[in-house]
Amino acid sequence: SFAAVIQERILNVLRMKDTGFITSAKRPTGLLQGYSVVLEPLDYEPSSDLQLASGGIYSDLADMTVYLQASLSPDSSPLGAAINLSHQLGLGWDSHPAEAITWKNGAMPAGFSSLLKFDRTKKEGVIVMANDLNTAATMHVSDIALDVQPPLYSYVDIPVPVATVPKVVGSYF
């Protein structure tokens, strides 16, 4: 199954112990409630591998940081080779392989938004995770954090000029 392959070839290799799959309507212990754009609680029950692949995975910031580090500095392992190949060909990413900025956003039907974006030349990246279904906001926040000029994504409801945002590193809740 999709979940077994991801578990074996990525999660176990990177020791991502707090990443897994939602396989029923019952949320895993510790998983936050997800909300719609208008803040209505949402639940999710994947019924196929396709649905599982398109929003049935959950993670925490620590595990996503491990994945970001593996993406920024792939090693010579089979997983590192696969990561390098994905960057060269754009496999699984929403960005063009010739561009330095690589990114992938995720919007889960259960009311979560996420984005992993990194600059391969500067070796820096950002992870944005939210328990509301607002992918536009996560994309805009990531552009601000990486000082992407011009922004890859403009979200007019957050009028924050990039110049006013200090260059910071850390986790924010």
Short mmCIF file of N, CA and C in Angstrom, two decimals:
data_model
loop_
_atom_site.label_atom_id
_atom_site.label_comp_id
_atom_site.label_asym_id
_atom_site.label_seq_id
_atom_site.Cartn_x
_atom_site.Cartn_y
_atom_site.Cartn_z
N SER A 1 0.84 -1.19 0.00
CA SER A 1 0.00 0.00 0.00
C SER A 1 0.88 1.25 0.00
N PHE A 2 0.27 2.36 -0.36
CA PHE A 2 0.97 3.64 -0.36
C PHE A 2 1.57 3.92 1.02
N ALA A 3 0.76 3.76 2.05
CA ALA A 3 1.22 4.06 3.41
C ALA A 3 2.41 3.18 3.80
N ALA A 4 2.39 1.92 3.44
CA ALA A 4 3.49 1.01 3.78
C ALA A 4 4.78 1.41 3.08
N VAL A 5 4.68 1.80 1.82
CA VAL A 5 5.87 2.22 1.07
C VAL A 5 6.46 3.49 1.66
N ILE A 6 5.62 4.48 1.96
CA ILE A 6 6.10 5.73 2.54
C ILE A 6 6.72 5.47 3.91
N GLN A 7 6.07 4.63 4.70
CA GLN A 7 6.59 4.30 6.03
C GLN A 7 7.97 3.66 5.93
N GLU A 8 8.10 2.67 5.06
CA GLU A 8 9.35 1.92 4.94
C GLU A 8 10.48 2.73 4.31
N ARG A 9 10.17 3.46 3.24
CA ARG A 9 11.24 4.08 2.45
C ARG A 9 11.57 5.52 2.84
N ILE A 10 10.69 6.16 3.59
CA ILE A 10 10.96 7.54 3.98
C ILE A 10 10.91 7.71 5.50
N LEU A 11 9.75 7.44 6.09
CA LEU A 11 9.57 7.73 7.51
C LEU A 11 10.52 6.94 8.40
N ASN A 12 10.66 5.63 8.14
CA ASN A 12 11.59 4.83 8.95
C ASN A 12 13.03 5.25 8.73
N VAL A 13 13.41 5.51 7.48
CA VAL A 13 14.79 5.88 7.16
C VAL A 13 15.17 7.19 7.85
N LEU A 14 14.25 8.16 7.85
CA LEU A 14 14.53 9.46 8.47
C LEU A 14 14.18 9.50 9.96
N ARG A 15 13.66 8.38 10.47
CA ARG A 15 13.25 8.27 11.88
C ARG A 15 12.20 9.33 12.23
N MET A 16 11.24 9.48 11.35
CA MET A 16 10.14 10.42 11.56
C MET A 16 9.04 9.69 12.34
N LYS A 17 9.19 9.67 13.65
CA LYS A 17 8.33 8.85 14.51
C LYS A 17 6.96 9.47 14.79
N ASP A 18 6.79 10.75 14.53
CA ASP A 18 5.51 11.41 14.79
C ASP A 18 4.80 11.79 13.50
N THR A 19 5.04 11.02 12.47
CA THR A 19 4.38 11.19 11.18
C THR A 19 3.67 9.88 10.86
N GLY A 20 2.45 9.97 10.38
CA GLY A 20 1.70 8.76 10.09
C GLY A 20 0.52 9.05 9.19
N PHE A 21 -0.41 8.13 9.17
CA PHE A 21 -1.54 8.22 8.25
C PHE A 21 -2.85 8.16 9.01
N ILE A 22 -3.80 8.94 8.57
CA ILE A 22 -5.15 8.90 9.12
C ILE A 22 -5.91 7.87 8.29
N THR A 23 -6.28 6.80 8.93
CA THR A 23 -6.93 5.71 8.21
C THR A 23 -8.38 5.51 8.61
N SER A 24 -8.87 6.35 9.51
CA SER A 24 -10.28 6.26 9.91
C SER A 24 -10.74 7.65 10.36
N ALA A 25 -12.02 7.77 10.66
CA ALA A 25 -12.57 9.05 11.11
C ALA A 25 -12.05 9.43 12.50
N LYS A 26 -11.54 8.46 13.23
CA LYS A 26 -10.99 8.75 14.56
C LYS A 26 -9.59 9.33 14.40
N ARG A 27 -9.42 10.55 14.87
CA ARG A 27 -8.12 11.21 14.78
C ARG A 27 -7.10 10.51 15.67
N PRO A 28 -5.87 10.40 15.20
CA PRO A 28 -4.81 9.86 16.06
C PRO A 28 -4.64 10.74 17.31
N THR A 29 -4.22 10.14 18.40
CA THR A 29 -3.99 10.87 19.64
C THR A 29 -3.04 12.03 19.41
N GLY A 30 -3.42 13.20 19.90
CA GLY A 30 -2.57 14.39 19.79
C GLY A 30 -2.80 15.21 18.55
N LEU A 31 -3.53 14.70 17.58
CA LEU A 31 -3.77 15.47 16.36
C LEU A 31 -4.83 16.54 16.63
N LEU A 32 -4.51 17.77 16.28
CA LEU A 32 -5.44 18.87 16.49
C LEU A 32 -6.70 18.72 15.66
N GLN A 33 -7.73 19.40 16.07
CA GLN A 33 -8.96 19.51 15.27
C GLN A 33 -8.65 20.39 14.07
N GLY A 34 -9.11 19.99 12.91
CA GLY A 34 -8.97 20.81 11.71
C GLY A 34 -10.23 21.61 11.47
N TYR A 35 -10.06 22.77 10.81
CA TYR A 35 -11.19 23.67 10.57
C TYR A 35 -11.23 24.12 9.12
N SER A 36 -12.43 24.43 8.66
CA SER A 36 -12.62 24.98 7.33
C SER A 36 -12.17 26.44 7.32
N VAL A 37 -12.21 27.07 6.15
CA VAL A 37 -11.84 28.48 6.03
C VAL A 37 -12.73 29.34 6.92
N VAL A 38 -13.97 28.94 7.11
CA VAL A 38 -14.89 29.71 7.97
C VAL A 38 -14.94 29.12 9.39
N LEU A 39 -13.90 28.36 9.75
CA LEU A 39 -13.69 27.82 11.09
C LEU A 39 -14.77 26.85 11.58
N GLU A 40 -15.29 26.07 10.65
CA GLU A 40 -16.18 24.96 11.02
C GLU A 40 -15.31 23.71 11.21
N PRO A 41 -15.52 22.94 12.29
CA PRO A 41 -14.73 21.72 12.49
C PRO A 41 -14.95 20.73 11.34
N LEU A 42 -13.87 20.09 10.91
CA LEU A 42 -13.95 19.12 9.83
C LEU A 42 -13.35 17.79 10.29
N ASP A 43 -13.87 16.70 9.76
CA ASP A 43 -13.31 15.38 9.99
C ASP A 43 -12.98 14.76 8.64
N TYR A 44 -12.20 13.70 8.67
CA TYR A 44 -11.73 13.09 7.43
C TYR A 44 -11.63 11.59 7.61
N GLU A 45 -12.08 10.88 6.61
CA GLU A 45 -11.95 9.43 6.62
C GLU A 45 -11.55 8.98 5.22
N PRO A 46 -10.26 8.74 5.00
CA PRO A 46 -9.83 8.30 3.68
C PRO A 46 -10.37 6.91 3.36
N SER A 47 -10.77 6.73 2.12
CA SER A 47 -11.33 5.44 1.74
C SER A 47 -10.49 4.74 0.66
N SER A 48 -9.40 5.36 0.24
CA SER A 48 -8.56 4.74 -0.79
C SER A 48 -7.13 5.25 -0.64
N ASP A 49 -6.18 4.56 -1.30
CA ASP A 49 -4.80 5.02 -1.30
C ASP A 49 -4.69 6.41 -1.93
N LEU A 50 -5.51 6.70 -2.95
CA LEU A 50 -5.46 8.02 -3.58
C LEU A 50 -5.83 9.10 -2.57
N GLN A 51 -6.89 8.89 -1.81
CA GLN A 51 -7.27 9.87 -0.80
C GLN A 51 -6.22 9.95 0.30
N LEU A 52 -5.65 8.83 0.67
CA LEU A 52 -4.60 8.82 1.68
C LEU A 52 -3.41 9.64 1.21
N ALA A 53 -3.03 9.50 -0.05
CA ALA A 53 -1.90 10.22 -0.61
C ALA A 53 -2.19 11.71 -0.76
N SER A 54 -3.44 12.08 -0.89
CA SER A 54 -3.75 13.49 -1.13
C SER A 54 -4.24 14.20 0.13
N GLY A 55 -3.90 13.69 1.28
CA GLY A 55 -4.28 14.41 2.48
C GLY A 55 -4.48 13.55 3.69
N GLY A 56 -4.04 12.34 3.68
CA GLY A 56 -4.24 11.46 4.81
C GLY A 56 -3.00 11.29 5.67
N ILE A 57 -2.01 12.12 5.47
CA ILE A 57 -0.78 12.01 6.25
C ILE A 57 -0.73 13.17 7.23
N TYR A 58 -0.21 12.93 8.41
CA TYR A 58 -0.04 13.99 9.40
C TYR A 58 1.41 13.96 9.89
N SER A 59 1.86 15.07 10.42
CA SER A 59 3.22 15.17 10.92
C SER A 59 3.29 16.27 11.95
N ASP A 60 4.43 16.39 12.60
CA ASP A 60 4.65 17.50 13.51
C ASP A 60 5.85 18.31 13.01
N LEU A 61 6.08 19.43 13.67
CA LEU A 61 7.14 20.33 13.22
C LEU A 61 8.52 19.68 13.30
N ALA A 62 8.77 18.90 14.35
CA ALA A 62 10.08 18.25 14.49
C ALA A 62 10.35 17.30 13.33
N ASP A 63 9.37 16.47 12.99
CA ASP A 63 9.55 15.53 11.88
C ASP A 63 9.68 16.26 10.55
N MET A 64 8.89 17.30 10.35
CA MET A 64 8.99 18.05 9.09
C MET A 64 10.33 18.76 8.98
N THR A 65 10.90 19.14 10.11
CA THR A 65 12.24 19.75 10.09
C THR A 65 13.27 18.72 9.64
N VAL A 66 13.12 17.48 10.07
CA VAL A 66 14.00 16.39 9.62
C VAL A 66 13.87 16.22 8.11
N TYR A 67 12.63 16.23 7.62
CA TYR A 67 12.41 16.08 6.18
C TYR A 67 12.99 17.27 5.40
N LEU A 68 12.84 18.48 5.94
CA LEU A 68 13.42 19.67 5.30
C LEU A 68 14.94 19.55 5.23
N GLN A 69 15.56 19.13 6.32
CA GLN A 69 17.02 18.97 6.32
C GLN A 69 17.46 17.92 5.29
N ALA A 70 16.72 16.83 5.19
CA ALA A 70 17.05 15.80 4.19
C ALA A 70 16.89 16.36 2.78
N SER A 71 15.94 17.25 2.59
CA SER A 71 15.72 17.85 1.27
C SER A 71 16.79 18.89 0.94
N LEU A 72 17.26 19.61 1.95
CA LEU A 72 18.29 20.63 1.72
C LEU A 72 19.66 20.01 1.47
N SER A 73 19.94 18.88 2.12
CA SER A 73 21.26 18.25 2.01
C SER A 73 21.10 16.74 1.84
N PRO A 74 20.63 16.30 0.68
CA PRO A 74 20.46 14.86 0.47
C PRO A 74 21.79 14.13 0.57
N ASP A 75 21.79 12.98 1.23
CA ASP A 75 23.02 12.20 1.35
C ASP A 75 23.13 11.21 0.20
N SER A 76 24.04 10.25 0.31
CA SER A 76 24.27 9.30 -0.79
C SER A 76 23.44 8.02 -0.65
N SER A 77 22.53 7.99 0.31
CA SER A 77 21.67 6.81 0.50
C SER A 77 20.66 6.71 -0.65
N PRO A 78 19.96 5.57 -0.76
CA PRO A 78 18.91 5.48 -1.79
C PRO A 78 17.85 6.58 -1.63
N LEU A 79 17.50 6.93 -0.39
CA LEU A 79 16.54 8.02 -0.19
C LEU A 79 17.12 9.35 -0.64
N GLY A 80 18.39 9.60 -0.31
CA GLY A 80 19.05 10.83 -0.76
C GLY A 80 19.10 10.93 -2.28
N ALA A 81 19.36 9.79 -2.94
CA ALA A 81 19.37 9.77 -4.41
C ALA A 81 17.98 10.08 -4.96
N ALA A 82 16.95 9.54 -4.31
CA ALA A 82 15.57 9.80 -4.75
C ALA A 82 15.21 11.27 -4.55
N ILE A 83 15.66 11.84 -3.43
CA ILE A 83 15.41 13.27 -3.18
C ILE A 83 16.10 14.11 -4.25
N ASN A 84 17.35 13.80 -4.55
CA ASN A 84 18.07 14.54 -5.61
C ASN A 84 17.35 14.44 -6.94
N LEU A 85 16.91 13.23 -7.28
CA LEU A 85 16.20 13.03 -8.54
C LEU A 85 14.90 13.84 -8.56
N SER A 86 14.20 13.87 -7.43
CA SER A 86 12.94 14.63 -7.38
C SER A 86 13.20 16.12 -7.59
N HIS A 87 14.32 16.63 -7.11
CA HIS A 87 14.66 18.04 -7.33
C HIS A 87 15.00 18.30 -8.79
N GLN A 88 15.75 17.39 -9.40
CA GLN A 88 16.18 17.57 -10.79
C GLN A 88 15.01 17.51 -11.76
N LEU A 89 14.03 16.66 -11.46
CA LEU A 89 12.91 16.46 -12.39
C LEU A 89 11.62 17.15 -11.94
N GLY A 90 11.60 17.67 -10.72
CA GLY A 90 10.39 18.29 -10.21
C GLY A 90 9.35 17.29 -9.75
N LEU A 91 9.77 16.06 -9.48
CA LEU A 91 8.82 15.01 -9.10
C LEU A 91 8.20 15.30 -7.73
N GLY A 92 6.91 15.40 -7.69
CA GLY A 92 6.21 15.61 -6.43
C GLY A 92 6.20 17.03 -5.93
N TRP A 93 6.92 17.92 -6.58
CA TRP A 93 6.99 19.31 -6.14
C TRP A 93 6.09 20.17 -7.03
N ASP A 94 5.63 21.29 -6.47
CA ASP A 94 4.80 22.22 -7.24
C ASP A 94 5.64 23.27 -7.95
N SER A 95 6.94 23.15 -7.85
CA SER A 95 7.85 24.13 -8.44
C SER A 95 8.57 23.55 -9.65
N HIS A 96 9.18 24.42 -10.42
CA HIS A 96 9.93 24.01 -11.60
C HIS A 96 11.33 23.57 -11.19
N PRO A 97 11.84 22.46 -11.70
CA PRO A 97 13.14 21.95 -11.26
C PRO A 97 14.31 22.90 -11.54
N ALA A 98 14.19 23.80 -12.50
CA ALA A 98 15.28 24.71 -12.82
C ALA A 98 15.36 25.89 -11.84
N GLU A 99 14.33 26.08 -11.04
CA GLU A 99 14.31 27.21 -10.11
C GLU A 99 14.92 26.81 -8.78
N ALA A 100 15.55 27.76 -8.10
CA ALA A 100 16.19 27.49 -6.81
C ALA A 100 15.16 27.22 -5.72
N ILE A 101 14.01 27.88 -5.80
CA ILE A 101 12.97 27.71 -4.79
C ILE A 101 12.16 26.45 -5.12
N THR A 102 12.13 25.54 -4.17
CA THR A 102 11.38 24.29 -4.31
C THR A 102 10.30 24.30 -3.25
N TRP A 103 9.09 23.91 -3.63
CA TRP A 103 8.01 23.94 -2.64
C TRP A 103 6.92 22.93 -2.94
N LYS A 104 6.20 22.61 -1.88
CA LYS A 104 5.03 21.75 -1.99
C LYS A 104 4.05 22.18 -0.91
N ASN A 105 2.84 22.45 -1.33
CA ASN A 105 1.82 22.78 -0.34
C ASN A 105 0.88 21.60 -0.20
N GLY A 106 0.20 21.58 0.92
CA GLY A 106 -0.75 20.52 1.17
C GLY A 106 -2.00 21.10 1.81
N ALA A 107 -3.12 20.69 1.30
CA ALA A 107 -4.40 21.08 1.90
C ALA A 107 -5.16 19.79 2.16
N MET A 108 -5.41 19.53 3.40
CA MET A 108 -6.05 18.28 3.78
C MET A 108 -7.54 18.51 3.95
N PRO A 109 -8.36 17.65 3.38
CA PRO A 109 -9.81 17.83 3.52
C PRO A 109 -10.28 17.92 4.96
N ALA A 110 -9.48 17.44 5.91
CA ALA A 110 -9.88 17.49 7.32
C ALA A 110 -9.64 18.85 7.94
N GLY A 111 -9.25 19.84 7.15
CA GLY A 111 -9.10 21.19 7.66
C GLY A 111 -7.71 21.56 8.10
N PHE A 112 -6.71 21.19 7.33
CA PHE A 112 -5.33 21.54 7.64
C PHE A 112 -4.68 22.09 6.38
N SER A 113 -3.72 22.98 6.56
CA SER A 113 -2.92 23.52 5.46
C SER A 113 -1.46 23.41 5.86
N SER A 114 -0.62 23.16 4.89
CA SER A 114 0.81 23.09 5.18
C SER A 114 1.60 23.48 3.95
N LEU A 115 2.85 23.82 4.18
CA LEU A 115 3.72 24.16 3.07
C LEU A 115 5.16 23.95 3.50
N LEU A 116 5.93 23.33 2.65
CA LEU A 116 7.37 23.18 2.82
C LEU A 116 7.99 23.88 1.63
N LYS A 117 8.83 24.87 1.91
CA LYS A 117 9.47 25.63 0.83
C LYS A 117 10.93 25.85 1.20
N PHE A 118 11.82 25.66 0.23
CA PHE A 118 13.22 25.89 0.52
C PHE A 118 13.96 26.41 -0.71
N ASP A 119 15.06 27.09 -0.42
CA ASP A 119 15.94 27.63 -1.45
C ASP A 119 17.16 26.71 -1.49
N ARG A 120 17.31 25.97 -2.57
CA ARG A 120 18.40 24.99 -2.68
C ARG A 120 19.76 25.66 -2.73
N THR A 121 19.86 26.88 -3.25
CA THR A 121 21.16 27.55 -3.32
C THR A 121 21.57 28.14 -1.98
N LYS A 122 20.63 28.69 -1.25
CA LYS A 122 20.93 29.28 0.06
C LYS A 122 20.91 28.26 1.19
N LYS A 123 20.37 27.07 0.91
CA LYS A 123 20.25 26.00 1.91
C LYS A 123 19.45 26.47 3.13
N GLU A 124 18.32 27.12 2.86
CA GLU A 124 17.42 27.52 3.93
C GLU A 124 15.99 27.26 3.51
N GLY A 125 15.14 27.03 4.49
CA GLY A 125 13.77 26.71 4.16
C GLY A 125 12.81 27.10 5.26
N VAL A 126 11.55 26.87 4.98
CA VAL A 126 10.49 27.22 5.92
C VAL A 126 9.41 26.13 5.87
N ILE A 127 8.83 25.88 7.03
CA ILE A 127 7.71 24.96 7.15
C ILE A 127 6.57 25.75 7.77
N VAL A 128 5.42 25.72 7.14
CA VAL A 128 4.23 26.38 7.69
C VAL A 128 3.16 25.31 7.83
N MET A 129 2.62 25.20 9.04
CA MET A 129 1.58 24.20 9.31
C MET A 129 0.45 24.90 10.06
N ALA A 130 -0.79 24.67 9.62
CA ALA A 130 -1.93 25.31 10.26
C ALA A 130 -3.09 24.33 10.33
N ASN A 131 -3.92 24.48 11.35
CA ASN A 131 -5.09 23.60 11.46
C ASN A 131 -6.35 24.30 10.98
N ASP A 132 -6.17 25.03 9.87
CA ASP A 132 -7.33 25.54 9.13
C ASP A 132 -7.03 25.38 7.64
N LEU A 133 -8.06 25.29 6.86
CA LEU A 133 -7.93 25.02 5.43
C LEU A 133 -7.75 26.35 4.70
N ASN A 134 -6.52 26.89 4.74
CA ASN A 134 -6.23 28.18 4.13
C ASN A 134 -4.83 28.13 3.51
N THR A 135 -4.73 27.42 2.42
CA THR A 135 -3.44 27.24 1.76
C THR A 135 -2.85 28.56 1.29
N ALA A 136 -3.69 29.50 0.87
CA ALA A 136 -3.18 30.79 0.39
C ALA A 136 -2.38 31.49 1.48
N ALA A 137 -2.86 31.46 2.70
CA ALA A 137 -2.15 32.12 3.80
C ALA A 137 -0.82 31.44 4.07
N THR A 138 -0.77 30.10 4.05
CA THR A 138 0.50 29.41 4.30
C THR A 138 1.51 29.73 3.21
N MET A 139 1.04 29.85 1.98
CA MET A 139 1.95 30.18 0.87
C MET A 139 2.51 31.59 1.04
N HIS A 140 1.67 32.52 1.44
CA HIS A 140 2.11 33.90 1.61
C HIS A 140 3.11 34.01 2.76
N VAL A 141 2.82 33.36 3.88
CA VAL A 141 3.72 33.40 5.03
C VAL A 141 5.09 32.84 4.65
N SER A 142 5.12 31.77 3.87
CA SER A 142 6.40 31.19 3.48
C SER A 142 7.20 32.12 2.59
N ASP A 143 6.53 32.85 1.70
CA ASP A 143 7.24 33.83 0.86
C ASP A 143 7.88 34.91 1.71
N ILE A 144 7.16 35.37 2.73
CA ILE A 144 7.70 36.39 3.63
C ILE A 144 8.90 35.83 4.38
N ALA A 145 8.77 34.62 4.91
CA ALA A 145 9.84 34.03 5.71
C ALA A 145 11.13 33.84 4.91
N LEU A 146 11.01 33.46 3.64
CA LEU A 146 12.20 33.25 2.80
C LEU A 146 12.61 34.49 2.03
N ASP A 147 11.88 35.57 2.21
CA ASP A 147 12.15 36.83 1.50
C ASP A 147 12.18 36.60 -0.01
N VAL A 148 11.17 35.89 -0.51
CA VAL A 148 11.06 35.61 -1.94
C VAL A 148 10.59 36.89 -2.64
N GLN A 149 11.40 37.36 -3.58
CA GLN A 149 11.08 38.58 -4.32
C GLN A 149 11.11 38.33 -5.81
N PRO A 150 10.09 38.62 -6.56
CA PRO A 150 8.77 38.96 -6.05
C PRO A 150 8.13 37.71 -5.47
N PRO A 151 7.15 37.88 -4.58
CA PRO A 151 6.53 36.70 -3.97
C PRO A 151 6.00 35.74 -5.04
N LEU A 152 6.18 34.44 -4.79
CA LEU A 152 5.61 33.45 -5.69
C LEU A 152 4.10 33.45 -5.58
N TYR A 153 3.62 33.85 -4.40
CA TYR A 153 2.19 33.85 -4.16
C TYR A 153 1.83 35.11 -3.40
N SER A 154 0.89 35.85 -3.89
CA SER A 154 0.47 37.07 -3.22
C SER A 154 -0.91 36.85 -2.62
N TYR A 155 -1.03 37.16 -1.37
CA TYR A 155 -2.30 36.98 -0.66
C TYR A 155 -2.71 38.34 -0.11
N VAL A 156 -3.64 38.98 -0.76
CA VAL A 156 -3.95 40.38 -0.45
C VAL A 156 -4.57 40.59 0.92
N ASP A 157 -5.12 39.56 1.55
CA ASP A 157 -5.73 39.74 2.86
C ASP A 157 -4.71 39.85 3.99
N ILE A 158 -3.42 39.64 3.69
CA ILE A 158 -2.36 39.81 4.69
C ILE A 158 -1.41 40.88 4.15
N PRO A 159 -1.72 42.15 4.38
CA PRO A 159 -0.91 43.23 3.81
C PRO A 159 0.35 43.51 4.61
N VAL A 160 1.29 42.59 4.64
CA VAL A 160 2.52 42.76 5.38
C VAL A 160 3.67 42.93 4.40
N PRO A 161 4.25 44.15 4.32
CA PRO A 161 5.39 44.32 3.42
C PRO A 161 6.57 43.48 3.90
N VAL A 162 7.21 42.80 2.98
CA VAL A 162 8.33 41.92 3.32
C VAL A 162 9.42 42.68 4.06
N ALA A 163 9.66 43.94 3.71
CA ALA A 163 10.72 44.73 4.32
C ALA A 163 10.50 44.93 5.83
N THR A 164 9.28 44.83 6.30
CA THR A 164 9.00 45.04 7.73
C THR A 164 9.14 43.78 8.55
N VAL A 165 9.36 42.64 7.91
CA VAL A 165 9.45 41.36 8.62
C VAL A 165 10.93 41.04 8.84
N PRO A 166 11.35 40.92 10.11
CA PRO A 166 12.77 40.61 10.37
C PRO A 166 13.12 39.21 9.90
N LYS A 167 14.37 39.03 9.52
CA LYS A 167 14.86 37.71 9.15
C LYS A 167 15.02 36.90 10.42
N VAL A 168 14.22 35.86 10.58
CA VAL A 168 14.22 35.10 11.82
C VAL A 168 14.32 33.62 11.53
N VAL A 169 14.82 32.89 12.49
CA VAL A 169 14.87 31.44 12.40
C VAL A 169 14.26 30.91 13.68
N GLY A 170 13.38 29.93 13.57
CA GLY A 170 12.81 29.35 14.78
C GLY A 170 11.47 28.73 14.52
N SER A 171 10.82 28.34 15.60
CA SER A 171 9.49 27.75 15.54
C SER A 171 8.52 28.72 16.16
N TYR A 172 7.40 28.93 15.51
CA TYR A 172 6.43 29.90 15.99
C TYR A 172 5.08 29.25 16.08
N PHE A 173 4.38 29.47 17.17
CA PHE A 173 3.08 28.86 17.39
C PHE A 173 2.05 29.94 17.65
#
